[in-house]
Coordinates of C-alpha atoms in Angstrom, one line a residue:
M1 CA 24.4 -70.7 188.2
K2 CA 24.2 -73.6 185.7
F3 CA 22.0 -71.5 183.4
T4 CA 24.6 -68.7 183.5
M5 CA 27.5 -71.0 182.6
L6 CA 25.4 -72.6 179.8
F7 CA 24.7 -69.1 178.4
L8 CA 28.3 -68.1 178.5
F9 CA 29.4 -71.3 176.7
V10 CA 26.8 -70.8 173.9
A11 CA 27.8 -67.2 173.5
L12 CA 31.5 -68.2 173.2
V13 CA 30.8 -70.8 170.5
V14 CA 28.7 -68.3 168.5
F15 CA 31.5 -65.7 168.8
S16 CA 34.1 -68.2 167.7
C17 CA 32.1 -69.3 164.7
N18 CA 31.4 -65.7 163.7
S19 CA 35.0 -64.8 164.1
A20 CA 36.2 -67.7 162.0
D21 CA 33.6 -66.9 159.3
S22 CA 34.7 -63.2 159.4
N23 CA 38.3 -64.2 159.0
K24 CA 37.5 -66.5 156.1
K25 CA 35.6 -63.7 154.3
N26 CA 38.5 -61.2 155.0
N27 CA 41.0 -63.7 153.6
T28 CA 38.9 -64.3 150.5
A29 CA 38.4 -60.6 149.9
A30 CA 42.2 -60.0 150.3
A31 CA 42.9 -62.7 147.8
E32 CA 40.5 -61.3 145.3
A33 CA 42.0 -57.8 145.8
I34 CA 45.5 -59.2 145.1
E35 CA 44.2 -61.0 142.0
N36 CA 42.4 -57.9 140.7
T37 CA 45.4 -55.6 141.1
A38 CA 48.0 -58.0 139.8
A39 CA 49.6 -56.9 136.5
P40 CA 47.9 -58.5 133.5
E41 CA 49.8 -61.2 131.6
D42 CA 51.2 -59.4 128.6
K43 CA 53.6 -61.8 126.9
D44 CA 52.7 -64.5 124.5
S45 CA 52.9 -68.1 125.7
E46 CA 55.7 -68.8 123.3
E47 CA 58.8 -66.7 123.7
D48 CA 59.9 -65.0 120.5
E49 CA 63.7 -65.5 119.8
T50 CA 63.8 -62.1 118.1
K51 CA 65.0 -59.2 120.3
L52 CA 63.7 -55.8 119.2
S53 CA 63.8 -52.4 120.9
F54 CA 63.4 -48.8 119.8
R55 CA 62.3 -45.4 121.0
L56 CA 59.4 -43.5 119.6
N57 CA 59.6 -39.7 120.2
D58 CA 62.0 -40.5 123.1
T59 CA 59.7 -43.1 124.7
L60 CA 60.8 -46.8 124.9
V61 CA 58.2 -48.8 123.1
R62 CA 56.4 -52.0 123.9
T63 CA 57.3 -54.7 121.4
N64 CA 56.1 -58.0 122.9
K65 CA 53.0 -59.9 121.8
T66 CA 49.8 -60.1 123.9
K67 CA 47.2 -62.7 124.6
G68 CA 44.7 -60.9 122.3
G69 CA 44.9 -60.1 118.6
D70 CA 48.2 -58.3 118.9
T71 CA 50.3 -61.3 118.1
D72 CA 52.1 -60.6 114.8
E73 CA 55.7 -61.7 114.5
H74 CA 58.6 -59.4 113.8
I75 CA 59.7 -60.7 110.4
G76 CA 61.5 -59.9 107.1
I77 CA 60.0 -61.1 103.9
Y78 CA 62.2 -61.2 100.7
T79 CA 60.6 -61.2 97.2
Q80 CA 63.0 -62.6 94.6
G81 CA 61.3 -61.0 91.6
S82 CA 61.9 -57.4 92.7
Q83 CA 64.8 -58.2 95.0
T84 CA 62.9 -56.3 97.7
L85 CA 63.1 -56.9 101.5
S86 CA 60.2 -55.8 103.6
L87 CA 60.8 -55.7 107.4
D88 CA 57.7 -55.7 109.6
L89 CA 58.6 -54.6 113.2
Y90 CA 55.9 -54.2 115.8
G91 CA 55.9 -51.7 118.7
D92 CA 54.4 -48.5 120.1
V93 CA 54.5 -46.5 123.4
P94 CA 53.1 -48.5 126.3
E95 CA 49.9 -46.6 126.7
R96 CA 48.8 -47.5 123.2
P97 CA 46.3 -50.4 123.3
H98 CA 47.8 -52.1 120.2
R99 CA 51.4 -52.2 118.8
G100 CA 52.1 -50.2 115.7
L101 CA 53.6 -51.6 112.5
L102 CA 57.0 -50.1 111.5
K103 CA 57.9 -51.2 108.0
F104 CA 61.1 -50.8 106.1
N105 CA 61.1 -51.5 102.3
I106 CA 64.5 -52.1 100.7
K107 CA 64.8 -52.7 97.0
D108 CA 68.0 -54.4 95.6
F109 CA 68.7 -55.9 99.0
K110 CA 71.9 -57.9 99.4
F111 CA 72.3 -60.7 101.9
E112 CA 75.4 -59.2 103.5
P113 CA 76.2 -56.6 106.1
G114 CA 75.6 -53.1 104.9
T115 CA 73.7 -49.8 105.5
Y116 CA 70.6 -48.6 103.5
S117 CA 69.4 -45.0 103.7
L118 CA 66.4 -43.1 102.3
S119 CA 66.2 -43.2 98.5
N120 CA 63.8 -44.1 95.8
N121 CA 64.6 -47.7 96.6
C122 CA 64.5 -47.4 100.4
T123 CA 61.5 -46.1 102.3
A124 CA 59.8 -46.5 105.7
S125 CA 56.3 -46.3 107.0
M126 CA 54.4 -46.7 110.3
S127 CA 50.8 -47.5 111.2
R128 CA 49.7 -46.5 114.7
Y129 CA 46.4 -47.8 116.1
A130 CA 43.9 -46.2 118.5
T131 CA 42.0 -49.3 119.6
V132 CA 42.8 -52.7 121.1
N133 CA 41.7 -54.5 117.9
G134 CA 44.0 -52.5 115.6
G135 CA 41.4 -49.9 114.6
G136 CA 41.7 -46.2 114.2
E137 CA 44.9 -46.4 112.0
T138 CA 47.1 -43.3 111.4
M139 CA 49.8 -43.6 108.8
F140 CA 53.2 -42.0 108.9
T141 CA 55.8 -42.2 106.1
A142 CA 59.4 -41.5 105.1
N143 CA 60.2 -41.3 101.4
T144 CA 61.6 -39.0 98.7
H145 CA 58.4 -37.3 97.6
P146 CA 58.6 -33.5 97.9
V147 CA 55.7 -33.4 100.3
N148 CA 57.8 -35.5 102.7
K149 CA 61.0 -33.4 102.5
G150 CA 62.7 -33.7 105.9
T151 CA 61.8 -37.4 106.5
D152 CA 64.7 -39.9 106.8
M153 CA 65.5 -43.5 107.5
T154 CA 68.7 -45.5 108.0
I155 CA 69.0 -49.3 108.6
T156 CA 72.2 -51.2 109.1
F157 CA 72.6 -55.0 108.9
T158 CA 75.6 -56.1 111.0
K159 CA 75.1 -59.8 110.7
L160 CA 73.1 -62.2 108.4
E161 CA 73.2 -65.9 109.4
K162 CA 71.8 -68.6 107.0
V163 CA 69.8 -71.2 108.9
Q164 CA 67.4 -74.1 108.2
G165 CA 63.9 -73.0 109.2
D166 CA 60.6 -74.8 109.3
S167 CA 59.8 -73.9 105.7
G168 CA 63.3 -74.2 104.3
V169 CA 66.3 -71.8 104.2
E170 CA 65.9 -68.6 106.2
Y171 CA 68.2 -65.9 107.5
L172 CA 68.6 -64.5 111.0
A173 CA 69.6 -60.8 111.0
D174 CA 71.1 -58.4 113.5
G175 CA 71.2 -54.7 113.0
S176 CA 70.1 -51.2 114.0
F177 CA 67.8 -48.5 112.6
S178 CA 66.4 -45.0 112.9
A179 CA 63.8 -43.0 111.1
T180 CA 61.9 -39.6 110.9
L181 CA 58.4 -40.0 109.5
Y182 CA 55.6 -37.5 108.7
N183 CA 51.9 -38.1 108.9
Q184 CA 50.8 -39.3 105.5
I185 CA 48.8 -36.9 103.3
F186 CA 47.3 -37.3 99.9
V187 CA 47.7 -33.8 98.4
A188 CA 50.6 -32.1 96.7
T189 CA 51.5 -29.7 99.5
R190 CA 51.2 -29.5 103.2
T191 CA 49.1 -26.7 104.5
E192 CA 50.2 -27.2 108.2
P193 CA 53.3 -28.5 109.8
P194 CA 53.7 -32.3 109.8
T195 CA 53.0 -34.5 112.8
I196 CA 56.4 -36.1 113.3
V197 CA 57.3 -39.6 114.5
R198 CA 61.0 -40.0 115.4
I199 CA 62.4 -43.5 115.7
T200 CA 65.7 -43.7 117.6
E201 CA 67.9 -46.3 119.2
G202 CA 66.4 -49.1 117.1
K203 CA 68.0 -52.5 117.5
F204 CA 67.1 -56.1 116.4
E205 CA 68.7 -59.5 116.9
R206 CA 67.9 -62.8 115.3
L207 CA 65.2 -61.3 113.1
R208 CA 63.8 -64.0 110.7
I209 CA 64.0 -63.3 107.0
V210 CA 61.9 -65.7 104.9
G211 CA 61.0 -65.9 101.2
G212 CA 57.8 -64.4 99.9
L213 CA 55.7 -65.1 96.8
G214 CA 57.3 -68.4 96.1
T215 CA 60.9 -67.3 96.7
T216 CA 63.3 -69.9 97.9
L217 CA 66.2 -68.4 99.8
Q218 CA 69.6 -69.9 99.1

């Protein structure tokens, strides 16, 4: 009888230990599963004051920085010598591994509210990338060259605020934009229909404009 009671006691202890160990393993596995399926951190550690949004071929794009090499800032750079403003806006559809670069070039830019449309002085371009490190570039453009007839761009500045930045005087701009761009080619005529990128519902707020090539904004 004593031997039977001892056997049952030992069996109970072993079962309890195995059960506790099994529960621990299950909890660990569950925690690892949650960690592995959690959404990856996608935003840069420093919040960007600039607000930017637009649609590319009717799809809302991703404009935020990432932890990898996709960290360029939305920014405007003004060059005094040519009185040209270049706006660099970053974004592409969410399934793209790297944001594209949408660029507006505006010659004879005035630091006041106004609208600029496609002309010899106002053009747009976009680089889209196929790999996470910004490789596999495909270029699209909007300009007045005959091969790009049908392209278009419009950008409106609704507010320009002069501020004191880290490197001197800067401006913060609010506005809206749209564009129709064709895939860039390097021949006189197109032998096939263009690949089209349509930018719609573009908006920006508090976009920094800084001086380039020694320009001091005043």
